[in-house]
XYZ file of C-alpha atoms in Angstrom:
420
model
C 0.008 0.024 0.065
C 1.092 3.462 -0.728
C 2.110 5.802 2.411
C -0.591 8.425 3.193
C 0.797 11.202 2.840
C 0.291 14.110 5.700
C -2.308 16.886 5.526
C -0.296 19.791 4.990
C 1.107 18.091 1.682
C -2.509 17.493 0.711
C -3.557 21.060 1.157
C -0.587 22.238 -0.396
C -1.345 24.683 -3.438
C 0.770 26.819 -6.241
C 1.855 29.921 -5.150
C 0.118 31.687 -8.310
C -3.062 29.653 -7.371
C -2.787 31.085 -3.306
C -1.946 34.596 -4.911
C -5.181 34.580 -6.767
C -7.111 33.265 -4.154
C -5.936 35.996 -1.835
C -6.716 38.644 -4.230
C -10.099 37.479 -5.428
C -11.087 37.321 -1.403
C -9.667 40.843 -1.003
C -12.002 41.843 -3.934
C -15.227 39.933 -2.661
C -14.698 41.794 0.518
C -14.318 45.341 -1.230
C -16.944 44.540 -3.206
C -19.419 43.356 -0.231
C -18.439 46.681 2.044
C -19.060 49.322 -1.101
C -21.109 47.436 -3.783
C -21.388 50.810 -5.473
C -17.919 51.685 -6.252
C -17.969 48.701 -8.683
C -21.257 49.410 -9.757
C -20.378 52.700 -11.151
C -17.525 51.594 -12.642
C -18.706 48.578 -14.439
C -21.595 51.134 -16.060
C -19.168 54.164 -16.272
C -17.456 51.880 -18.422
C -19.579 50.636 -20.952
C -21.654 54.219 -21.339
C -17.940 55.287 -22.279
C -17.461 52.471 -24.560
C -20.878 53.239 -26.372
C -20.038 57.147 -26.428
C -16.881 56.331 -27.920
C -18.683 54.021 -30.852
C -20.833 57.086 -31.155
C -18.408 59.779 -31.740
C -15.873 57.903 -33.970
C -19.284 56.270 -36.097
C -18.433 53.030 -35.830
C -22.072 51.937 -34.929
C -22.640 52.934 -38.360
C -20.534 49.949 -39.577
C -23.397 47.364 -38.466
C -26.231 50.043 -38.979
C -29.119 49.109 -41.570
C -29.774 52.273 -41.837
C -27.373 55.037 -42.060
C -29.646 58.225 -41.864
C -30.736 57.379 -37.977
C -30.232 60.454 -36.077
C -26.990 61.013 -33.761
C -29.442 62.203 -31.077
C -31.346 59.015 -31.505
C -28.129 56.813 -31.417
C -26.986 58.631 -28.173
C -30.552 58.196 -26.508
C -30.427 54.492 -27.453
C -26.563 54.533 -26.335
C -27.679 55.434 -22.723
C -30.812 53.949 -22.319
C -28.972 50.344 -23.060
C -25.929 51.343 -20.592
C -27.161 53.222 -17.568
C -29.550 50.432 -16.823
C -26.525 48.436 -15.927
C -26.335 50.436 -12.494
C -28.762 48.602 -10.399
C -28.554 45.399 -12.244
C -27.923 43.303 -8.913
C -30.140 44.979 -6.831
C -32.914 45.178 -9.203
C -32.020 42.845 -12.587
C -36.038 42.579 -13.569
C -36.493 46.530 -13.491
C -32.934 47.143 -15.233
C -33.921 44.539 -18.168
C -37.623 46.275 -18.814
C -35.670 49.557 -18.572
C -34.292 48.638 -21.518
C -36.844 46.685 -23.255
C -38.046 49.903 -25.269
C -34.650 51.016 -26.097
C -33.849 47.645 -28.060
C -36.934 47.994 -29.723
C -36.561 51.403 -31.417
C -32.842 49.952 -31.667
C -34.024 47.345 -33.935
C -37.264 49.001 -35.568
C -35.090 52.171 -36.702
C -32.009 50.175 -38.072
C -29.208 51.552 -36.097
C -28.691 48.043 -34.650
C -25.918 49.271 -31.677
C -23.722 46.461 -30.576
C -24.681 47.676 -27.162
C -27.822 45.984 -27.358
C -25.832 42.828 -26.228
C -25.462 44.243 -22.850
C -28.928 43.079 -21.851
C -27.340 39.975 -22.355
C -25.485 40.920 -18.597
C -28.957 41.761 -17.658
C -30.373 38.161 -18.205
C -27.347 36.842 -16.394
C -28.122 38.998 -13.025
C -31.321 37.698 -13.228
C -30.690 34.127 -13.474
C -28.436 34.061 -11.191
C -30.984 35.844 -8.330
C -34.500 35.356 -9.228
C -36.540 32.734 -10.321
C -35.510 30.447 -13.336
C -38.776 29.988 -14.372
C -38.648 33.644 -15.728
C -35.795 32.542 -18.371
C -39.235 31.963 -20.384
C -40.305 35.385 -20.922
C -37.183 36.907 -20.886
C -35.991 34.607 -23.984
C -39.178 36.175 -25.450
C -38.469 39.804 -24.316
C -35.073 39.572 -26.259
C -35.822 37.737 -29.130
C -38.710 40.509 -30.221
C -36.271 42.774 -31.126
C -34.408 40.238 -33.345
C -37.737 39.405 -35.112
C -38.508 43.326 -35.183
C -35.433 43.797 -37.067
C -35.897 40.619 -39.248
C -38.501 41.752 -40.263
C -37.975 45.403 -41.211
C -34.357 45.198 -42.685
C -33.516 41.389 -42.894
C -32.250 40.075 -46.113
C -33.431 36.741 -47.190
C -32.916 34.055 -44.530
C -30.551 36.238 -42.582
C -33.551 36.510 -39.606
C -33.433 32.993 -39.033
C -29.913 33.479 -38.040
C -30.404 36.695 -36.142
C -32.992 34.922 -34.037
C -30.854 31.777 -33.574
C -27.471 33.783 -32.214
C -29.913 35.310 -30.249
C -31.363 32.186 -28.399
C -27.921 30.618 -28.712
C -26.382 33.466 -26.653
C -29.483 33.567 -24.063
C -28.788 29.734 -23.665
C -25.082 30.273 -23.101
C -25.764 32.918 -20.757
C -28.686 31.482 -18.497
C -26.313 28.273 -18.583
C -23.173 29.970 -17.145
C -25.467 31.728 -14.596
C -26.747 28.083 -13.412
C -23.575 27.283 -13.264
C -22.635 30.066 -10.954
C -25.565 30.182 -8.986
C -25.395 26.501 -8.263
C -21.772 26.689 -7.333
C -22.711 29.830 -4.858
C -25.566 27.645 -3.793
C -23.290 25.077 -2.592
C -20.406 27.384 -0.807
C -23.104 28.704 1.812
C -24.444 25.829 2.370
C -20.752 24.826 3.420
C -20.295 27.626 5.015
C -23.802 27.416 7.215
C -23.003 23.767 8.093
C -19.366 24.636 9.122
C -20.958 27.624 11.481
C -23.457 25.500 12.765
C -20.488 22.765 13.490
C -18.621 25.572 15.217
C -21.593 26.293 17.516
C -22.214 22.801 18.282
C -18.428 22.644 19.457
C -18.631 25.779 21.223
C -21.866 24.318 23.207
C -20.236 21.256 23.934
C -16.999 22.957 25.347
C -19.511 25.211 27.354
C -21.605 22.098 28.587
C -18.311 19.906 29.094
C -16.846 22.852 31.073
C -20.073 23.568 33.154
C -19.971 19.553 33.955
C -16.692 19.944 35.229
C -17.540 22.996 37.173
C -20.488 21.104 38.986
C -17.637 18.127 39.696
C -15.587 20.729 41.565
C -18.281 22.194 43.278
C -19.602 18.541 44.843
C -15.957 18.133 45.520
C -15.554 21.178 47.304
C -18.668 20.766 49.157
C -17.500 17.239 50.581
C -13.875 18.635 51.322
C -15.008 21.520 52.737
C -18.352 20.284 54.492
C -17.083 17.216 56.130
C -13.890 18.627 57.799
C -15.253 21.865 59.068
C -18.000 19.560 60.559
C -15.239 17.178 62.149
C -13.118 20.505 63.058
C -16.091 22.039 64.977
C -16.925 18.829 66.851
C -13.628 18.772 67.647
C -13.298 22.270 68.932
C -16.339 22.144 70.905
C -15.389 18.998 72.803
C -11.705 20.719 73.294
C -13.476 23.743 75.071
C -15.764 21.683 77.357
C -12.616 19.304 78.123
C -10.411 22.237 78.637
C -11.180 22.940 82.529
C -11.136 18.993 83.496
C -8.998 17.558 81.417
C -6.200 19.551 79.638
C -4.917 16.120 77.898
C -8.143 15.656 76.288
C -7.919 19.257 75.037
C -4.591 18.738 73.941
C -5.662 15.881 71.816
C -8.014 17.797 69.994
C -6.389 20.184 69.354
C -3.751 18.413 67.644
C -6.625 16.439 65.810
C -7.936 19.745 64.291
C -4.586 20.681 63.364
C -4.575 17.240 61.581
C -7.581 17.703 60.025
C -6.936 20.682 58.778
C -3.860 20.261 56.847
C -5.633 16.778 55.313
C -8.540 19.504 54.438
C -5.901 21.846 52.737
C -4.010 18.764 51.043
C -7.447 17.972 49.283
C -8.109 21.287 48.323
C -4.888 22.226 47.297
C -4.883 19.123 45.292
C -8.491 19.747 43.436
C -7.581 23.670 42.591
C -4.484 22.653 41.096
C -6.543 20.840 38.168
C -7.716 24.421 37.907
C -4.902 25.823 37.350
C -3.421 26.728 34.177
C -0.145 26.266 34.279
C 2.044 26.855 31.109
C 5.420 27.183 32.447
C 8.601 25.006 31.549
C 9.394 22.482 34.642
C 8.087 20.370 36.645
C 4.423 21.622 38.863
C 4.688 23.259 42.236
C 2.956 20.279 43.862
C 2.140 16.624 42.867
C -1.317 15.448 42.509
C -2.902 13.200 44.576
C -5.309 10.445 43.758
C -9.230 10.627 44.933
C -9.812 8.981 48.082
C -11.093 5.083 47.809
C -12.479 2.446 50.271
C -8.765 1.945 51.422
C -9.197 5.647 53.241
C -12.018 4.744 54.759
C -10.865 3.762 57.780
C -9.044 7.321 57.942
C -12.507 8.691 57.775
C -14.107 7.186 60.491
C -11.235 7.840 62.752
C -11.641 11.552 61.899
C -14.977 11.474 62.568
C -14.975 9.284 65.844
C -12.122 11.913 66.886
C -15.135 14.389 66.456
C -17.097 13.010 68.552
C -19.460 10.918 66.900
C -19.119 6.920 67.301
C -18.929 5.310 64.481
C -19.260 1.099 63.675
C -18.408 -0.164 60.170
C -19.447 -3.703 58.962
C -18.238 -4.280 55.461
C -18.954 -7.542 53.924
C -17.266 -8.899 50.742
C -14.011 -8.247 49.099
C -14.710 -7.190 45.557
C -12.229 -4.150 44.270
C -14.524 -1.704 42.627
C -13.172 0.995 40.077
C -12.159 3.772 41.272
C -14.826 5.870 40.106
C -16.848 4.038 42.205
C -14.931 3.676 44.977
C -14.927 7.456 45.179
C -18.829 7.586 45.221
C -18.748 5.251 47.779
C -16.363 7.365 50.204
C -18.540 10.357 49.053
C -21.930 9.576 49.808
C -20.403 8.131 53.317
C -18.594 11.250 54.117
C -21.461 13.306 53.228
C -23.894 10.605 55.645
C -21.687 11.131 58.741
C -20.911 15.087 58.228
C -24.668 15.465 58.703
C -24.851 13.507 61.204
C -22.325 15.647 62.941
C -23.899 18.814 62.000
C -27.604 17.414 63.318
C -27.279 14.490 65.396
C -27.063 15.902 68.594
C -24.903 14.944 71.312
C -25.301 10.863 72.372
C -26.126 9.847 68.873
C -24.183 7.195 67.526
C -23.637 6.047 63.628
C -23.291 2.740 62.207
C -21.922 2.239 58.264
C -22.719 -1.028 56.361
C -21.241 -1.696 53.043
C -21.871 -5.384 51.494
C -19.950 -6.084 48.120
C -22.347 -8.262 46.196
C -22.023 -10.474 42.575
C -20.690 -8.796 39.407
C -19.630 -5.637 41.231
C -22.741 -4.721 42.935
C -22.474 -2.665 46.189
C -25.462 -1.768 48.751
C -24.708 0.675 51.266
C -26.546 1.859 54.384
C -25.891 4.481 56.553
C -28.047 4.784 59.842
C -27.797 7.127 62.677
C -29.665 7.292 66.261
C -30.269 11.361 66.039
C -33.309 12.414 67.684
C -33.690 14.744 65.638
C -34.066 14.830 62.034
C -32.188 16.714 59.268
C -33.764 20.362 58.469
C -34.667 20.012 54.749
C -32.062 20.364 51.957
C -31.977 24.109 50.685
C -32.876 25.496 47.197
C -29.331 25.077 45.291
C -27.553 23.176 48.237
C -25.036 20.174 46.817
C -25.386 17.581 49.920
C -28.443 15.253 49.210
C -28.328 16.624 45.056
C -24.377 15.706 44.964
C -25.061 12.360 46.582
C -27.619 11.450 44.045
C -25.861 12.612 40.701
C -22.681 10.677 41.765
C -25.079 7.468 41.993
C -26.651 8.486 39.199
C -23.856 8.336 37.238
C -23.497 4.381 37.648
C -27.404 3.852 37.040
C -27.342 3.424 40.970
C -30.637 4.337 43.272
C -30.466 6.506 46.720
C -32.986 6.702 49.080
C -32.450 8.984 52.390
C -35.219 9.569 54.887
C -36.274 8.791 58.592
C -35.531 5.277 60.205
C -38.814 3.664 60.055
C -40.913 3.973 63.120
C -40.293 3.296 66.412
C -36.828 3.708 65.418
C -35.251 7.013 66.101
C -32.595 8.878 63.351
C -31.478 8.793 59.824
C -30.875 6.345 57.259
C -28.848 6.618 53.710
C -29.567 3.762 51.794
C -27.533 3.665 48.390
C -27.796 0.104 45.479
C -25.470 0.165 42.941
C -25.997 -2.019 39.796
C -23.357 -4.746 38.479
C -21.168 -3.063 36.142
C -22.242 -3.331 32.406
C -19.435 -5.820 30.218
C -17.584 -3.549 27.955
């Protein structure tokens, strides 16, 4: 097989071709900004050419009647050239404006060659108007040829004149249709490219919004949990300071350890947002996301904050990192809510059960005498847990325990992993 060429080589163009394309694009851009400039120059050129033909007497070489008044020839020359000015904005009106002059030109026998400029108007009409108008446009342009052939024709020359007009109209219409087709195709491609660019920008915005939501959930879990632990330790240390200074010192040590852990996790998370374009190694290494192997450290921190927690883990199936992070964050959020709202004397229990096929069931219960307050609009506690659970097709239930038990219960189930 032949080697595939690189994209730059495939798209390479000749320098002359690139130069022509640049010049063409520049002229088109100038024409879009100031269309009247080109229209004036184009019309002035043909008006000047018609006047030169009049002054030099060149029109007499094709005229059927050499006795046509010069004033009439001047009027016919202007009447067949000046309507070229609005040819792009109003091609139909411009063409209809030249028809009377073309008929007089044929009837008087002046036979000015400038009458062929009607084909320019046919081109613009075909380029911008409905194609069905070509039928009566052809009839309009053929009428002066018929008049000229009837009044000044010799023998069978009238068939040649009419055939020449029909052939000219057909060729001009074919060129206009080709240009129109190419223009429409280019517009479709540009619209498609614009739509794809818009869709790409929308996807980037959606991805950025999803990433911001993910980071917001992570920061909520980190800050909410660690601050709850620190608050519990600070309250316990304050009560123990008078009777047991040693316990107060332990609480202060635990506050420092928890604060450093929270700062480390926040620094790791914020490093993801940093746009590091500098050369060399990053200033801080990125630590892995917490997993179920960090569950004991989480429970120890909650216990130091004053909430007795018991944990039961059944099975030992190794789960993917994403599932482990979901379970860890749900446990963290549930225990954080217990720390905030359970009150003194409450206990908590974490029951984690690994099932076949990667399915997991998690239940976190506490013995709080009061229920957590309802979730605030825009809060990220329960919605964050549900979002994490829904990523793996799981279900999450959170609410008071059945009567007569007191406390709160969070129950999560992740189904079996889909086969790859």
